[in-house]
GROMACS .gro file of C-alpha atoms in nm:
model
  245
    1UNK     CA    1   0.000   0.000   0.000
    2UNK     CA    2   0.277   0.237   0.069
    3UNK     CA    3   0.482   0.181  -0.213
    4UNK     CA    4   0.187   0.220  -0.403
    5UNK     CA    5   0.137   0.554  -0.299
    6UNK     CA    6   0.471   0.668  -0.365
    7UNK     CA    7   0.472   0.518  -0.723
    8UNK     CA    8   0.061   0.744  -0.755
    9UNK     CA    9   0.248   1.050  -0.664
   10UNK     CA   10   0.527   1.015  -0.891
   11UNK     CA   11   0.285   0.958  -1.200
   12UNK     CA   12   0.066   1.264  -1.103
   13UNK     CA   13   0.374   1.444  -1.180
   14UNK     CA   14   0.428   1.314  -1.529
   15UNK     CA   15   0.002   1.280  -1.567
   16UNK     CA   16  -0.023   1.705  -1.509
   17UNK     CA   17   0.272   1.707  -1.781
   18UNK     CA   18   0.107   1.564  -2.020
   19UNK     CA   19  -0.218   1.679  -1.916
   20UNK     CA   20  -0.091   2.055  -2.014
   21UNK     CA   21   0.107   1.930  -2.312
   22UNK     CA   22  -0.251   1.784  -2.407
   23UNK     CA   23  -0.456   2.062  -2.336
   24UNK     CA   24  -0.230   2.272  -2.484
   25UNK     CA   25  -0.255   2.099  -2.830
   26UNK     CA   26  -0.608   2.130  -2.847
   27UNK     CA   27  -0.643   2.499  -2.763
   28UNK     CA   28  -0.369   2.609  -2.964
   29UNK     CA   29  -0.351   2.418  -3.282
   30UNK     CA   30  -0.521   2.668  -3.447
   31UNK     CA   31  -0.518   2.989  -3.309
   32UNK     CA   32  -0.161   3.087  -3.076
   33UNK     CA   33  -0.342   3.228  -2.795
   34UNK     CA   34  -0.327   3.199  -2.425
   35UNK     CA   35  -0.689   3.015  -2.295
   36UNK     CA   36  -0.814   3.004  -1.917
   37UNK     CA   37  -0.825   2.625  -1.993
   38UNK     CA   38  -0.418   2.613  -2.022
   39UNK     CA   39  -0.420   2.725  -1.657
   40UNK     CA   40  -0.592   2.433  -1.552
   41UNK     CA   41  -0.342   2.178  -1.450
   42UNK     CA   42  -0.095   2.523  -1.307
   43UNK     CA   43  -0.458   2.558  -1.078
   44UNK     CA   44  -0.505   2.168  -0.963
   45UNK     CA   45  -0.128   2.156  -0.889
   46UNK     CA   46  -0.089   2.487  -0.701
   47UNK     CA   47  -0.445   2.375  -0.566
   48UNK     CA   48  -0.358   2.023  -0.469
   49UNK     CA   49  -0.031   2.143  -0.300
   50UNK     CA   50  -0.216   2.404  -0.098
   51UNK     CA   51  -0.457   2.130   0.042
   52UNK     CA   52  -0.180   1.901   0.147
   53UNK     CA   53   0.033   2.134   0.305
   54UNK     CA   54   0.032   2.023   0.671
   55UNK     CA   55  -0.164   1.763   0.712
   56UNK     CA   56  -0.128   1.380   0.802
   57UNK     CA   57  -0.153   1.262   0.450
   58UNK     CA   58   0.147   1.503   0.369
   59UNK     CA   59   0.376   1.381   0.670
   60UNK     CA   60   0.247   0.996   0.550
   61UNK     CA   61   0.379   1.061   0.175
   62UNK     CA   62   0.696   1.174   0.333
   63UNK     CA   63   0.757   0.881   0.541
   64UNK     CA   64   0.674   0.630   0.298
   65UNK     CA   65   0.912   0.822   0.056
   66UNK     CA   66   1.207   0.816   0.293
   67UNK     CA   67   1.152   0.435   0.336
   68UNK     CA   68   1.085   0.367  -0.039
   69UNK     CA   69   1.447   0.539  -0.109
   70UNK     CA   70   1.614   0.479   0.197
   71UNK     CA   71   1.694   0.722   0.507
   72UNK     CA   72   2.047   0.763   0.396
   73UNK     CA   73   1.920   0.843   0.046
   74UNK     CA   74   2.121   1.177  -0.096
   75UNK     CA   75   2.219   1.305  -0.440
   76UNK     CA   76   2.268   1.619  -0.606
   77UNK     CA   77   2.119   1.538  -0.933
   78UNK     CA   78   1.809   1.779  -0.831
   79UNK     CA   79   2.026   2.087  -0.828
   80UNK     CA   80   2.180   2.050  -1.222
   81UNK     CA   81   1.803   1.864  -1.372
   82UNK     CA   82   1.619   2.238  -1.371
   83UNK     CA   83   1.836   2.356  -1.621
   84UNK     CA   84   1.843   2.085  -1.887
   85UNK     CA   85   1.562   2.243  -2.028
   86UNK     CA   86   1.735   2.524  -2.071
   87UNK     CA   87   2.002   2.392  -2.246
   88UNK     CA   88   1.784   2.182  -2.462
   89UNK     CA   89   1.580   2.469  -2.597
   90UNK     CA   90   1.905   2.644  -2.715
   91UNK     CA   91   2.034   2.316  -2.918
   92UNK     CA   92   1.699   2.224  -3.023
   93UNK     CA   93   1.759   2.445  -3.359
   94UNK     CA   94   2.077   2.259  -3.401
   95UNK     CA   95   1.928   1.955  -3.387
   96UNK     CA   96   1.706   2.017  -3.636
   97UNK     CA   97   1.403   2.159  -3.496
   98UNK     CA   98   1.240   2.456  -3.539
   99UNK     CA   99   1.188   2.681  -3.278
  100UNK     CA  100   0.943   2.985  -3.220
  101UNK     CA  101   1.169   3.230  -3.137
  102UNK     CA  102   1.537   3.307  -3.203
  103UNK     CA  103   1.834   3.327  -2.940
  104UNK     CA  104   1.795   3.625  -2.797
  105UNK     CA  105   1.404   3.632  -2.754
  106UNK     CA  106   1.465   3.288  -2.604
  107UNK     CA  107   1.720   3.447  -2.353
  108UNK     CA  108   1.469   3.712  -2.237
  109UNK     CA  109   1.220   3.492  -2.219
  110UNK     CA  110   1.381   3.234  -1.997
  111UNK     CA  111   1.552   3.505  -1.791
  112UNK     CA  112   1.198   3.662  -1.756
  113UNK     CA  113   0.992   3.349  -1.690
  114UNK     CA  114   1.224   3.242  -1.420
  115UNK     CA  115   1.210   3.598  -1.229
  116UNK     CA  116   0.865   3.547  -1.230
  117UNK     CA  117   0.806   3.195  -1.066
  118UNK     CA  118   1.141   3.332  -0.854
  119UNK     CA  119   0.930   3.602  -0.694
  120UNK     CA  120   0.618   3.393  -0.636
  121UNK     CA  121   0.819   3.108  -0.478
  122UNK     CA  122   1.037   3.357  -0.300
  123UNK     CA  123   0.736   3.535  -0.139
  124UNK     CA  124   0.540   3.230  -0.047
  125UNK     CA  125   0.836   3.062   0.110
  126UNK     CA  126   0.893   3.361   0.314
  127UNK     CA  127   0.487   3.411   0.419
  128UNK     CA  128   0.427   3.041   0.465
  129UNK     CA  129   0.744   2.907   0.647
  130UNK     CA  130   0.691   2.563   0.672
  131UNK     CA  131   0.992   2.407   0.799
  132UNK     CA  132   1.145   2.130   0.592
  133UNK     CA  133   1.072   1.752   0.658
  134UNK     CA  134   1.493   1.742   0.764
  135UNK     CA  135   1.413   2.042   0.962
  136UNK     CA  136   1.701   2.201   0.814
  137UNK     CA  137   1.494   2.594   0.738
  138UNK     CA  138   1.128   2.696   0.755
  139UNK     CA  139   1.192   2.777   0.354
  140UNK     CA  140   1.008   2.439   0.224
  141UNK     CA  141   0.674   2.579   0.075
  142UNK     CA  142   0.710   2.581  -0.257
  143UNK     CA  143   0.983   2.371  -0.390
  144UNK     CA  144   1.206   2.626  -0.588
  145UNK     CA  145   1.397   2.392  -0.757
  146UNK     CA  146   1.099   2.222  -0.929
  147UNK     CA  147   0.912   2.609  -0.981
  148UNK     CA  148   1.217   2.637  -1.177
  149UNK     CA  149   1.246   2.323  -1.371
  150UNK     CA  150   0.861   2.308  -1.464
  151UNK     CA  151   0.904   2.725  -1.578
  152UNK     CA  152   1.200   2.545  -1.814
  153UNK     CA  153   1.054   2.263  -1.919
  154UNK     CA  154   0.719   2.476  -2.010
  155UNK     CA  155   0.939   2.732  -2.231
  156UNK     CA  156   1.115   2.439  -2.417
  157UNK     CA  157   0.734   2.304  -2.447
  158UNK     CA  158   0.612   2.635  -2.669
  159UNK     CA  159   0.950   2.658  -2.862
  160UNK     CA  160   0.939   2.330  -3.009
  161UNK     CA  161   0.536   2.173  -2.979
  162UNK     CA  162   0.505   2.243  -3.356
  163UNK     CA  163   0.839   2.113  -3.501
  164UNK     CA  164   0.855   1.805  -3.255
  165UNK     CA  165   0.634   1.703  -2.978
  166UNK     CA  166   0.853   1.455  -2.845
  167UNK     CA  167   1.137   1.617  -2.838
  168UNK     CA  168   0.920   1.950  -2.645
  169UNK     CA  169   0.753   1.753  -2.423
  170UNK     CA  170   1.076   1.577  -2.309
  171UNK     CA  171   1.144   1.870  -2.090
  172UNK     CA  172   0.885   1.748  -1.849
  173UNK     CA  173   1.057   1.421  -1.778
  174UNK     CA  174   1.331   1.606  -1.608
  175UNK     CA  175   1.088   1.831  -1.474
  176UNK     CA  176   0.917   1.550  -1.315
  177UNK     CA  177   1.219   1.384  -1.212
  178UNK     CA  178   1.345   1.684  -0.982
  179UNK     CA  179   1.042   1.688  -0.808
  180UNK     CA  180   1.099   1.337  -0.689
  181UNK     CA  181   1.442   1.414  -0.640
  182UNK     CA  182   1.347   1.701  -0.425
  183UNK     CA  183   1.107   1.491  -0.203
  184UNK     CA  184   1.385   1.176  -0.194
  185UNK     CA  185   1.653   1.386  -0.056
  186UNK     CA  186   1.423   1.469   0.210
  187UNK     CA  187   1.415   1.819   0.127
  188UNK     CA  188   1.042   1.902   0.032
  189UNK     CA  189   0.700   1.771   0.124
  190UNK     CA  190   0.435   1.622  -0.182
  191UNK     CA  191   0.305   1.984  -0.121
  192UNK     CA  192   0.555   2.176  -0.175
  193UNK     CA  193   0.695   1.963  -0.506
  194UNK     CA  194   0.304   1.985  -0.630
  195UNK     CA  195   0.281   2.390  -0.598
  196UNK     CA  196   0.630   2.419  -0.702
  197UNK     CA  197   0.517   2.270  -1.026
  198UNK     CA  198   0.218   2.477  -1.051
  199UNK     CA  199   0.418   2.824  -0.999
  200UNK     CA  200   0.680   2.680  -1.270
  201UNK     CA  201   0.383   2.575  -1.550
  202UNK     CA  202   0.194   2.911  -1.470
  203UNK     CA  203   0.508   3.148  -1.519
  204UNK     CA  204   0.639   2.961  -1.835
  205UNK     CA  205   0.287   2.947  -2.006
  206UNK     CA  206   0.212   3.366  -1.950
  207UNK     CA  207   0.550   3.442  -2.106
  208UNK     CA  208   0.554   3.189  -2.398
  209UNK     CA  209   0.213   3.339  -2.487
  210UNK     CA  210   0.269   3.705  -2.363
  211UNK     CA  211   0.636   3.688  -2.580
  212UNK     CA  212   0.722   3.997  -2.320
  213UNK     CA  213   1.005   4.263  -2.411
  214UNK     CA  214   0.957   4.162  -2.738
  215UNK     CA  215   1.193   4.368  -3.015
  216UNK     CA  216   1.017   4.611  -3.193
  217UNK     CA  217   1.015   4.847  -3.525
  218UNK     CA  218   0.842   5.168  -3.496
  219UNK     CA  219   0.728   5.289  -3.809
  220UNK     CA  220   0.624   5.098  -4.196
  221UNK     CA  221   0.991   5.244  -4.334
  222UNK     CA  222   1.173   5.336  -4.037
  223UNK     CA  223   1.421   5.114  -3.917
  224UNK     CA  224   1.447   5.262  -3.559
  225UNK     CA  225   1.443   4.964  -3.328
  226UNK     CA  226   1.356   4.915  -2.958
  227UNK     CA  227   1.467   4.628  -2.727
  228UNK     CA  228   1.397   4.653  -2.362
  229UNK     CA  229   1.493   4.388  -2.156
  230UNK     CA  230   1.490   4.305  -1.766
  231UNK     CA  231   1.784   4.467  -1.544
  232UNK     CA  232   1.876   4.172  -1.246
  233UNK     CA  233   2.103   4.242  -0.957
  234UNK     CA  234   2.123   4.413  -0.657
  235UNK     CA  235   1.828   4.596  -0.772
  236UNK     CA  236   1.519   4.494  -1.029
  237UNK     CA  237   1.428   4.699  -1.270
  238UNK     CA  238   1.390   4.721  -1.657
  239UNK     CA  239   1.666   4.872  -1.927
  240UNK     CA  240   1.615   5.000  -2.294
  241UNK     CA  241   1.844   4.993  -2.609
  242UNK     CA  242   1.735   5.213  -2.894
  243UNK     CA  243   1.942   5.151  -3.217
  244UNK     CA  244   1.877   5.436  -3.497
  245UNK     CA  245   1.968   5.300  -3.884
   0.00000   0.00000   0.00000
């Protein structure tokens, strides 16, 4: 019974994949537009994780976890898996594939994406403080790594759904992976790996679709150009290039 509820958990990870992938097909085949009905899965995970967070059934998933991988169980896979997404939407075109936006609108809008789901997890971790099952912070709620991975996995999903949908969707397998990662090493509750994965879906679906700091010409026959793009360090704030031909 326990080991079957372990092995549940770790296909409702890969089933809300797919489930967007889906969903995402079917809205968007013919018209590129954003849809409520994309947000559905984002809503049932962030949703779902809410609902669990401290509660028996939360503490139970976690013990049958540690028991199914071992007490002594430690890797640090789960800190290098969020960005294999990442890397995978920049050599998609090499591979082949044909992606939906070139290098530099694929920079801003993984740099973007990821400040996002950064400041939601950020904020919640800070307002909820729900210490972590190996009481090592009060930081656990949401899982950052997999907000992260899931925002990835989600960009590489829009670049490449209509050149290959294997090789797009295969972004979510990693994704998936560090969330059980996350909960093996003893480092996050179900809860906070489910919500993590909401956050990450939600902020990589409103960029692909909202395209933001998008270069722009002004004008039919001018060839003045705008690019404004996100400023991250000690401060955040946004920067401007104008180029005049």
């Amino acid at each position: 019974m326990k080991t079957k509820l372990i092995t549940s958990f770790f296909l409702l990870l890969v089933f809300m994949g797919n489930a967007q992938t889906k969903d995402t097909i079917s809205s968007i085949k013919k018209e590129d537009k954003i849809s409520c009905k994309q947000f559905i899965a984002p809503v049932v995970l962030i949703t779902s994780g809410a609902l669990l967070l401290n509660t028996v059934l939360n503490e139970d998933l976690q013990s049958n976890a540690n028991r199914f991988f071992g007490e002594d169980f430690y890797t640090t896979t789960d800190n290098y898996l969020p960005f294999v997404p990442v890397v995978q939407i920049y050599l998609g075109k090499s591979l082949g594939f044909k992606p939906k936006n070139n290098f530099k609108q694929q920079t801003i809008n993984i740099i973007v994406a990821n400040t996002i789901g950064a400041a939601v997890f950020t904020t919640l971790k800070h307002t909820v403080k729900e210490e972590r099952p190996d009481q090592s912070d009060d930081l656990s709620f949401p899982s950052g790594h997999t907000a992260i991975v899931f925002t990835n996995a989600a960009l590489l999903y829009y670049e490449y759904k209509d050149s290959n949908l294997w090789y797009a969707s295969s972004g979510f397998l990693f994704a998936s992976a560090t969330g059980i990662l996350r909960i093996a090493n003893n480092s996050h509750y179900t809860s906070d790996v489910l919500a993590g994965a909401g956050i990450g879906l939600a902020s990589g679906l409103i960029v692909s679709y909202w395209n933001p700091f998008k270069s722009v010409t002004f004008g039919k026959k001018k060839k003045t150009t705008a690019f404004v793009y996100p400023q991250i360090g000690s401060q955040i704030g946004l920067g401007a290039l104008i180029q005049l031909n």
